[in-house]
Short mmCIF file of C-alpha atoms and ligand atoms in Angstrom, two decimals:
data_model
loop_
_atom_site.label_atom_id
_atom_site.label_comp_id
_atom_site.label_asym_id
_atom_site.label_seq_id
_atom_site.Cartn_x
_atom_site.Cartn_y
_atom_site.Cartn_z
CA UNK A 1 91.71 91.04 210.01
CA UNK A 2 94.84 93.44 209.80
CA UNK A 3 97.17 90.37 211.73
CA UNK A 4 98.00 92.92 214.50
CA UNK A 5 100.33 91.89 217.69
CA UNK A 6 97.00 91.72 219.39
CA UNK A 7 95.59 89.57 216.65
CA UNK A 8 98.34 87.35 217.17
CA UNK A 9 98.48 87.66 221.17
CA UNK A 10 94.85 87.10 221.36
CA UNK A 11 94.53 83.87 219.45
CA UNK A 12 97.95 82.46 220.76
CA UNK A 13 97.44 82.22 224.05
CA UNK A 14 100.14 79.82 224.50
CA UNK A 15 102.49 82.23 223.32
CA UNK A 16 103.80 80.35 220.48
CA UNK A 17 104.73 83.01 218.68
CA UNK A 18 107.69 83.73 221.13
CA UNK A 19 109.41 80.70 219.97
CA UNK A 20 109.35 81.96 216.64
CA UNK A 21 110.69 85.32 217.27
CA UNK A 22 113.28 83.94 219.04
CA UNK A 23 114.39 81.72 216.25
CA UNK A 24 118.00 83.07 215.49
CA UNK A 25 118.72 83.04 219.19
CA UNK A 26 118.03 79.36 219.62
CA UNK A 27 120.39 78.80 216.50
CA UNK A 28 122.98 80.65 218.19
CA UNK A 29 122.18 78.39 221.46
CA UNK A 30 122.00 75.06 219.51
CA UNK A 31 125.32 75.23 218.30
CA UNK A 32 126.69 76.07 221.70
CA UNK A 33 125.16 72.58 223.18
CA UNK A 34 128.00 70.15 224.08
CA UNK A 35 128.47 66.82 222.81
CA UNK A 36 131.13 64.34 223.47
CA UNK A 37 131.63 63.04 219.65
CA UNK A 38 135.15 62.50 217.44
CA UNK A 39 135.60 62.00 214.01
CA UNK A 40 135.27 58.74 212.70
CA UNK A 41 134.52 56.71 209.51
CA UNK A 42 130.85 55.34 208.80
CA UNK A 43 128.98 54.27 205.83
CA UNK A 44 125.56 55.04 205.77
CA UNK A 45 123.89 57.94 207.96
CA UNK A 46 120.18 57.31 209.10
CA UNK A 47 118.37 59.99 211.14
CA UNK A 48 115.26 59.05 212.61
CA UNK A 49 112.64 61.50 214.38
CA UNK A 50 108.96 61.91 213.73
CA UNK A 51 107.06 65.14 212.93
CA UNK A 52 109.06 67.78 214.39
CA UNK A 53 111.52 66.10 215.33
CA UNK A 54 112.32 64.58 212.02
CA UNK A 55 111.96 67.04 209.67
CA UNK A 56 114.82 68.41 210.13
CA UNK A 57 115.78 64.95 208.74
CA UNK A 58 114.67 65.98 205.73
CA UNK A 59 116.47 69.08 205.75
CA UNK A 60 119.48 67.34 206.15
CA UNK A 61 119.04 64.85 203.02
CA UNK A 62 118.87 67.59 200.86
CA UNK A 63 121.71 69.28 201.29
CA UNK A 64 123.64 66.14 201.70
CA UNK A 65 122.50 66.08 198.05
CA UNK A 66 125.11 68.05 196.16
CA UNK A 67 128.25 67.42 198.87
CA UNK A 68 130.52 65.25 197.76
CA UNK A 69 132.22 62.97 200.26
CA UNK A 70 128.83 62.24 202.22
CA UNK A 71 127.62 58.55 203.11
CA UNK A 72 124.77 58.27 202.20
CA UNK A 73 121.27 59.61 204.54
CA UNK A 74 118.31 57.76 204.84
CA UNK A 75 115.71 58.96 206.88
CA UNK A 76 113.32 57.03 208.99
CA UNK A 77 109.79 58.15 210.70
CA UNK A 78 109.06 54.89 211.96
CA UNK A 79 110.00 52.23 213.82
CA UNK A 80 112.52 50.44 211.77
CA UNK A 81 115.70 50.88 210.93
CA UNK A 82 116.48 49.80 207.39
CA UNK A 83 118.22 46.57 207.35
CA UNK A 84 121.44 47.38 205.89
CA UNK A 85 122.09 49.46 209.51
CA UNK A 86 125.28 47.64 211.47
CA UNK A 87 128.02 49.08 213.16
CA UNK A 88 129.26 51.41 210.48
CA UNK A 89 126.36 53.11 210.56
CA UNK A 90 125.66 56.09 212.33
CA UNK A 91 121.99 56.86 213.84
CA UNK A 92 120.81 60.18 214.74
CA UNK A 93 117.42 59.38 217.35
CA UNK A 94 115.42 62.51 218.00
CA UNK A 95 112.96 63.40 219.45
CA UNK A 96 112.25 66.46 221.20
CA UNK A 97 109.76 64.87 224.56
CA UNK A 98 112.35 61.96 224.03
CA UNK A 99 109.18 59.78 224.45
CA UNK A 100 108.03 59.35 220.94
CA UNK A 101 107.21 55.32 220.66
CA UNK A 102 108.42 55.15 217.03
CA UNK A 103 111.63 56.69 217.46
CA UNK A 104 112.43 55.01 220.98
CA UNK A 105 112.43 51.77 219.34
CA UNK A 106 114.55 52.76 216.62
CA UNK A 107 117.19 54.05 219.00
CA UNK A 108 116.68 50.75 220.79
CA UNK A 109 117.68 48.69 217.56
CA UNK A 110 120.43 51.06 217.02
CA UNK A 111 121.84 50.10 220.10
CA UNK A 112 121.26 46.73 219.75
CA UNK A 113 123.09 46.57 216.24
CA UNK A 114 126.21 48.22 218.06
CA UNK A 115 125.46 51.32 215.19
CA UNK A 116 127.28 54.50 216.60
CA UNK A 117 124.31 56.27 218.24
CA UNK A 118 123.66 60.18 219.01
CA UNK A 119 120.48 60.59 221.01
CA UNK A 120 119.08 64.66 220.92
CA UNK A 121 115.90 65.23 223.27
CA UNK A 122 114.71 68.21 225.46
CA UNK A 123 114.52 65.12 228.01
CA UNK A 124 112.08 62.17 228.61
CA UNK A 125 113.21 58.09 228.23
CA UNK A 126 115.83 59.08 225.11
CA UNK A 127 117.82 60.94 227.69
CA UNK A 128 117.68 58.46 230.41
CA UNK A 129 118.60 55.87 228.30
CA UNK A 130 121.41 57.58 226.86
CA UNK A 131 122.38 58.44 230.29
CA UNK A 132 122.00 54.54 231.44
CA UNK A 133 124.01 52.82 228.42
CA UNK A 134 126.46 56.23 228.20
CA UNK A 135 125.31 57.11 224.85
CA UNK A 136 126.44 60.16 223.61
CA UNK A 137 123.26 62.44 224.10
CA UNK A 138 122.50 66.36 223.06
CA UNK A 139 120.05 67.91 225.66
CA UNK A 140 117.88 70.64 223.59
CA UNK A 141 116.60 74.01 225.29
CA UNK A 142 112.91 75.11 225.56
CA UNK A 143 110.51 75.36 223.67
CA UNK A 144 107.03 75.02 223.40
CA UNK A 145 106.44 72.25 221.31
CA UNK A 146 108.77 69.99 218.62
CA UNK A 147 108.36 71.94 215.63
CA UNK A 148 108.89 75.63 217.30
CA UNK A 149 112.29 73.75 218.40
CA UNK A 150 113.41 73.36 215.07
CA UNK A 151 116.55 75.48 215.43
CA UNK A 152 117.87 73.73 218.04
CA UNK A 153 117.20 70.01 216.45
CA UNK A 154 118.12 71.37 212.96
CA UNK A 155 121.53 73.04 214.05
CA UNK A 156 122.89 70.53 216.82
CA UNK A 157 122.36 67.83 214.30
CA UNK A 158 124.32 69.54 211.65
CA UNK A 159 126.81 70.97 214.40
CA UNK A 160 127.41 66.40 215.04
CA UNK A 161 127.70 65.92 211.48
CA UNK A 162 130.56 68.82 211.79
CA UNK A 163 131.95 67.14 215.20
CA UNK A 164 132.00 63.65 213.13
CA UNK A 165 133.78 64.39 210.27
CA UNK A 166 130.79 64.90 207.70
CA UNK A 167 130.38 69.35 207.35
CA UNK A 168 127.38 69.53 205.40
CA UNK A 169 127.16 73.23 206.37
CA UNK A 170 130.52 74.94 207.78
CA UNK A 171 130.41 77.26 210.94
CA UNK A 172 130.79 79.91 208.54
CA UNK A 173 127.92 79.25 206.77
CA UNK A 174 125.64 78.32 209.64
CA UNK A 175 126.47 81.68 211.36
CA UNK A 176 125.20 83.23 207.73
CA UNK A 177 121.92 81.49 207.91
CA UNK A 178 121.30 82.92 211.58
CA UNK A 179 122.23 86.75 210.22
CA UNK A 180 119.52 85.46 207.20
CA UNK A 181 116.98 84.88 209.82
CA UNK A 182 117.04 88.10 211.52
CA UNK A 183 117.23 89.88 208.35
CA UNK A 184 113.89 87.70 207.68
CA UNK A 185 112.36 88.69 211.47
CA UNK A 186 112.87 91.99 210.29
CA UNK A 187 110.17 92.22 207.71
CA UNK A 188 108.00 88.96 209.06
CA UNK A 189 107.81 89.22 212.69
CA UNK A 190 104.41 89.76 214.41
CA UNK A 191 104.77 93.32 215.02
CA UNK A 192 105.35 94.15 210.94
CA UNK A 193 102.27 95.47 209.54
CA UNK A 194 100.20 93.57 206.33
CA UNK A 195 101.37 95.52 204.28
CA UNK A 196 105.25 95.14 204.26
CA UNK A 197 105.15 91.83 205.84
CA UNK A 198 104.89 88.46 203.48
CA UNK A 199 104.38 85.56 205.76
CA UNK A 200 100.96 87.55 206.32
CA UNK A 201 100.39 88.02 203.18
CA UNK A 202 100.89 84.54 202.26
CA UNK A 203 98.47 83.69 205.24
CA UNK A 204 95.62 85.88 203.53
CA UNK A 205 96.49 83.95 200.09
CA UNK A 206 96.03 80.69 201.56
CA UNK A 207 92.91 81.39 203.96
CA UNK A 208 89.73 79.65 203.15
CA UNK A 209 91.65 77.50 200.60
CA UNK A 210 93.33 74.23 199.97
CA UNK A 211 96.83 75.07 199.58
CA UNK A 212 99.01 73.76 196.56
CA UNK A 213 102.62 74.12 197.04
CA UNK A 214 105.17 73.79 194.57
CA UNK A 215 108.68 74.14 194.77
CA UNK A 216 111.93 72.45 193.02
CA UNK A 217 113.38 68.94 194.77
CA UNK A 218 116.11 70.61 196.54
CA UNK A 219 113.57 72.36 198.91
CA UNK A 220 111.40 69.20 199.16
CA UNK A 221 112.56 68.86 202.80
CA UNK A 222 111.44 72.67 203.89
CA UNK A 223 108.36 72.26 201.60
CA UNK A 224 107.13 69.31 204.02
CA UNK A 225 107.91 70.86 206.66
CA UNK A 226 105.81 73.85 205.26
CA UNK A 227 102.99 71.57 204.98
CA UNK A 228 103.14 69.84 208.44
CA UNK A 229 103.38 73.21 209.98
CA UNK A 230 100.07 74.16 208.30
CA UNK A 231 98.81 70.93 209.62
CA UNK A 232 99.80 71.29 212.89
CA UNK A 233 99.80 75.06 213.66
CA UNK A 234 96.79 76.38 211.20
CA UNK A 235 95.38 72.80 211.17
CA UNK A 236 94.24 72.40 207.50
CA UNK A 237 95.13 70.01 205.13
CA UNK A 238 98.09 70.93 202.24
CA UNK A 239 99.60 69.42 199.63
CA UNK A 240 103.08 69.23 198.76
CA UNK A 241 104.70 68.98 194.89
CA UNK A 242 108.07 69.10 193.77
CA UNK A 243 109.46 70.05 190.56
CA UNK A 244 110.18 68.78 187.82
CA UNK A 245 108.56 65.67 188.63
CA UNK A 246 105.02 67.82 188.95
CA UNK A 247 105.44 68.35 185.28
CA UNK A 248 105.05 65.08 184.34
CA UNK A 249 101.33 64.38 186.79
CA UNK A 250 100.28 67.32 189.05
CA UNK A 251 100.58 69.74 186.15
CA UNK A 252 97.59 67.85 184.46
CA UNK A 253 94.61 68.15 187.35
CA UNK A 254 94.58 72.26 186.78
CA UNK A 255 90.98 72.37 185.73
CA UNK A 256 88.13 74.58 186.84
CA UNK A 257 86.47 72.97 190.09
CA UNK A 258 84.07 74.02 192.51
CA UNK A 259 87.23 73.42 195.33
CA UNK A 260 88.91 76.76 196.37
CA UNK A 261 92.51 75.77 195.57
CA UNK A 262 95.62 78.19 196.56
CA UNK A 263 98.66 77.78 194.37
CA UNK A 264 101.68 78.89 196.13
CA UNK A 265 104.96 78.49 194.10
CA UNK A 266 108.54 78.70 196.25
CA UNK A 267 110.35 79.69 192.95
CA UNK A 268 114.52 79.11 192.91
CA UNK A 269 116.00 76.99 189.79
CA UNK A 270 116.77 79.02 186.95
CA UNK A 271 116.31 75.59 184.88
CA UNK A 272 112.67 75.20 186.09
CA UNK A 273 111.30 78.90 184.90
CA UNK A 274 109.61 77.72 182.05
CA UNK A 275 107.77 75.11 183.87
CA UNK A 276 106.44 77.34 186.84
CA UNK A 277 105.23 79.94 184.17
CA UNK A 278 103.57 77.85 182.47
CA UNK A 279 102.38 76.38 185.69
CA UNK A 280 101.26 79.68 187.09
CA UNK A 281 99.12 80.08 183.55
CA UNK A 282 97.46 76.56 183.83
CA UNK A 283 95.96 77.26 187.47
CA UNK A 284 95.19 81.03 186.62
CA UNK A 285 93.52 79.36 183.38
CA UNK A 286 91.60 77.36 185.61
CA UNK A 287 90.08 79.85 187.92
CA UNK A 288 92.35 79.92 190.74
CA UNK A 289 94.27 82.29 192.59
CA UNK A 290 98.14 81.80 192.81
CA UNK A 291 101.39 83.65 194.92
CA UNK A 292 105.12 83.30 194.21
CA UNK A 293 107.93 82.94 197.16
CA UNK A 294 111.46 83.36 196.24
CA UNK A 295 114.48 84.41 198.19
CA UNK A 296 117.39 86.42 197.50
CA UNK A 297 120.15 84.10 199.14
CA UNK A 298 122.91 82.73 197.02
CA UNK A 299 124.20 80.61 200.02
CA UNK A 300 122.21 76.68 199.77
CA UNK A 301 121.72 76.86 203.97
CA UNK A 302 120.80 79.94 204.06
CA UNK A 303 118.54 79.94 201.33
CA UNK A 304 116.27 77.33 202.56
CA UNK A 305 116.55 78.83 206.48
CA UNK A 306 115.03 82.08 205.00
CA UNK A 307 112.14 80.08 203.27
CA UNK A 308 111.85 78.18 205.96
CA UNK A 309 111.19 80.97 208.11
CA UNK A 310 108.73 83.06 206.37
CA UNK A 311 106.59 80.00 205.95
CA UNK A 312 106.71 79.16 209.47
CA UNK A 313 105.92 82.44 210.24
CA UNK A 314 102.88 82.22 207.76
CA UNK A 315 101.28 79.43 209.10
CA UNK A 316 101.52 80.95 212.91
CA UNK A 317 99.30 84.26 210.80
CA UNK A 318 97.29 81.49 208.86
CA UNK A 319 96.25 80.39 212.31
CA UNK A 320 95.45 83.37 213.78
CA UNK A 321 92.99 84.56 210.46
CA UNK A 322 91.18 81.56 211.20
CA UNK A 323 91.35 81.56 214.91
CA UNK A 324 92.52 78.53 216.07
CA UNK A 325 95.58 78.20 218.61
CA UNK A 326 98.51 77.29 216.63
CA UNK A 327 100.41 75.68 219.87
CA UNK A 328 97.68 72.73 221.05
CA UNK A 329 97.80 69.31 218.76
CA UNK A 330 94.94 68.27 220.77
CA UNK A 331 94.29 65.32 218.37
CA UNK A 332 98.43 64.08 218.22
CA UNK A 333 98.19 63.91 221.40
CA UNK A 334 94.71 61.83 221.59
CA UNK A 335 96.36 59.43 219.31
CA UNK A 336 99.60 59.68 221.60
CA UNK A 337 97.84 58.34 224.06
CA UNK A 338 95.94 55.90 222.37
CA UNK A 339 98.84 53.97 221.43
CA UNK A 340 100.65 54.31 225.11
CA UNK A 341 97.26 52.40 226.58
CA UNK A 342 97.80 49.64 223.74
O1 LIG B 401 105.59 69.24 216.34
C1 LIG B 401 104.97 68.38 216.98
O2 LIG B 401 104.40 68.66 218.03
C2 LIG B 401 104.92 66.94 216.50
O3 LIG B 401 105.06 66.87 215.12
C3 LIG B 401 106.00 66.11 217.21
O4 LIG B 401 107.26 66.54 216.82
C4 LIG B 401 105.83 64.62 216.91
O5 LIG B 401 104.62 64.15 217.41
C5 LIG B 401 106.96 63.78 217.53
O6 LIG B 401 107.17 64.13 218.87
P1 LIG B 401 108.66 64.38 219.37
O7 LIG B 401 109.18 65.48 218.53
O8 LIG B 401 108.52 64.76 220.81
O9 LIG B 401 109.37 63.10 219.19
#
C-alpha cells in the first residue's frame, strides 16, 4: 500500500487524522486557555491522568529532570495519591471525558487533603466538580479522543506550571516546539508521499512485526507514549526499553527466533553511541530487521515534540497498512463500562 490520503481517508473514517494535522494549532490554542492560578510555594508536584490523559505526565517528569529549582513530580495512573500528598502539594487531575474512575478519585483525595488542586477536562464530572467546590479548572478544546488531545493537555499543563511559579519550558521555548511541529507536518503529514515521508516509513518497518523500541531515559516519557499510541491507534502490542539500563538485560535476549521482531532505535545521547551500535549489530546478528529515528533539535522541548510527532503520525499509517480504524478503543471502552456497572 503506497499510504495515500485515500489510504488514510478510507480506513479512518472517524477522521482521526484531522486531529493530528491540526496538532500545532491546538498548541497554539492550549496555551491561550485561561486559568485563574498565582504563584505560590509547594513541595512535591503529583500529576495524575490515565492513558491519554496522563502521559503527558510523563512528559512532564522528564524534563523536570535536568531543571533545577523543581519539587519534585510523581506521577500517578491510579487511584491513589501517594501518601506523603498534604497541603503543600500540588495535584494536577486530568482527564480529558473528565469521567475517568481512577483519576476522579484521586482528585477527590486531593481535595480532601486540602492539596492545591488544578482540574483540566474537555468536560464531564471533573468539571462539575471543579465548578461545585470552585476549583481552579482548565476546559480543553475538541478532539476526538484523549490521546489526539495531547497538545492541549501537554501545553496547558506546562502553561500552570509557568502560571505557578515552576517554568519547566518558557513561552519562548514552547512557541519553538509549535514552529518544530509544523516543520515536522511538513514532511509527515498524510498528503506526503512514501517516499519522503518517515512516519510512513516507520509504519512499513514495523508492519507485521513486534516492535522493539529503544531510546535513552530522557525520552522514556514520549517512548510510552509511542507505545500506547501503537496500542491504541494500530492496536498491536510494543515494547518499550530505555537506555542505558537495556544494556545491562534487554541487550541479552537478541537471538535468532521464529518471532518477527522490529527494532526501532530513537537515537539522541552522544554518550550512548557505542551502546546502540552495538545494539543495532546484536539484532541484525540475530536475523532481524532494525530502523533508526533521530532529530535535529538542539532545544530539550522541542526535541521530544518533534519525536513525538512523527511517531504519532506513524502509528495513525501503521493503522491504516493494517486496516484497522485508529480512532475506536472498542475494548477500553468495554472495560469502561464494566467497571461503571460494578
Ligand atoms: O486515549 C485514550 O482514549 C485513552 O487512553 C484515555 O485517555 C484513557 O482511557 C483515560 O480517559 P480520559 O483521558 O478521558 O481520562
Amino acid at each position: 500500500m503506497r499510504l495515500t490520503k485515500d489510504d488514510v481517508e478510507r480506513v479512518d473514517k472517524e477522521g482521526l487524522y484531522r486531529d493530528y494535522e491540526a496538532w500545532p494549532e491546538l498548541a497554539e490554542q492550549a496555551l491561550k486557555l485561561k486559568v485563574d492560578l498565582k504563584e505560590r510555594k509547594v513541595y512535591n508536584i503529583v500529576y495524575c491522568g490515565m492513558g491519554g490523559s496522563g502521559c503527558a505526565g510523563d512528559i512532564i517528569q522528564d524534563l523536570a529532570f535536568s531543571k533545577p529549582n523543581i519539587p519534585p513530580i510523581y506521577v500517578v495512573k491510579g487511584y491513589n495519591l501517594p501518601t506523603f500528598a498534604d497541603s503543600s502539594t500540588l495535584v494536577l487531575a486530568v482527564s480529558y471525558s473528565g469521567e475517568t474512575e481512577e483519576t476522579l478519585t484521586a482528585f477527590k483525595e486531593a481535595l480532601k487533603l486540602n492539596c492545591t488542586t488544578v482540574g483540566l477536562s474537555s468536560g464531564g464530572r471533573l468539571e462539575k466538580i471543579c465548578a461545585e467546590k470552585n476549583i481552579p479548572h482548565v476546559k480543553l478544546g475538541k478532539a476526538l479522543t484523549p490521546r489526539s488531545a495531547l497538545p492541549y493537555i501537554l501545553y496547558s499543563s506546562l502553561n500552570i506550571l509557568n502560571k505557578i511559579g515552576y517554568e519547566l519550558v518558557s513561552q519562548e521555548e514552547l512557541n519553538g516546539s509549535i514552529a518544530v511541529m509544523q516543520k515536522v507536518r511538513k514532511t509527515t503529514g498524510i498528503s506526503n508521499d512514501l517516499e519522503t515521508n518517515e512516519a510512513k516509513q516507520i509504519a512499513e518497518h514495523l508492519y507485521n512485526g513486534y516492535p522493539i523500541i529503544y531510546g535513552a531515559q530522557h525520552l522514556k516519557g514520549v517512548l510510552i507514549r509511542f507505545k500506547n499510541s501503537l496500542n491504541e491507534n494500530a492496536k498491536i502490542h510494543a515494547l518499550v526499553e530505555v537506555l542505558p539500563e537495556a544494556c545491562h538485560n534487554s541487550i541479552e535476549a537478541w537471538h535468532p527466533s521464529n518471532l518477527d521482531l522490529r527494532a526501532l532505535f530513537v537515537l539522541g545521547e552522544r554518550r550512548l553511541k557505542k551502546r546502540f551500535d552495538t545494539l543495532m549489530e546484536l539484532v541484525e546478528r540475530s536475523g532481524f530487521k532494525y530502523r533508526t529515528v533521530y532529530t535535529e533539535e538542539t532545544e530539550l522541548f522541542s526535541s521530544l515534540m518533534s519525536i513525538l510527532y512523527l511517531l504519532e503520525y506513524a502509528t495513525l499509517y501503521l493503522a491504516v497498512l493494517r486496516g484497522v480504524p485508529p480512532a475506536p478503543t472498542p475494548n477500553i471502552t468495554l472495560l469502561k463500562k464494566r467497571v461503571e456497572e460494578n
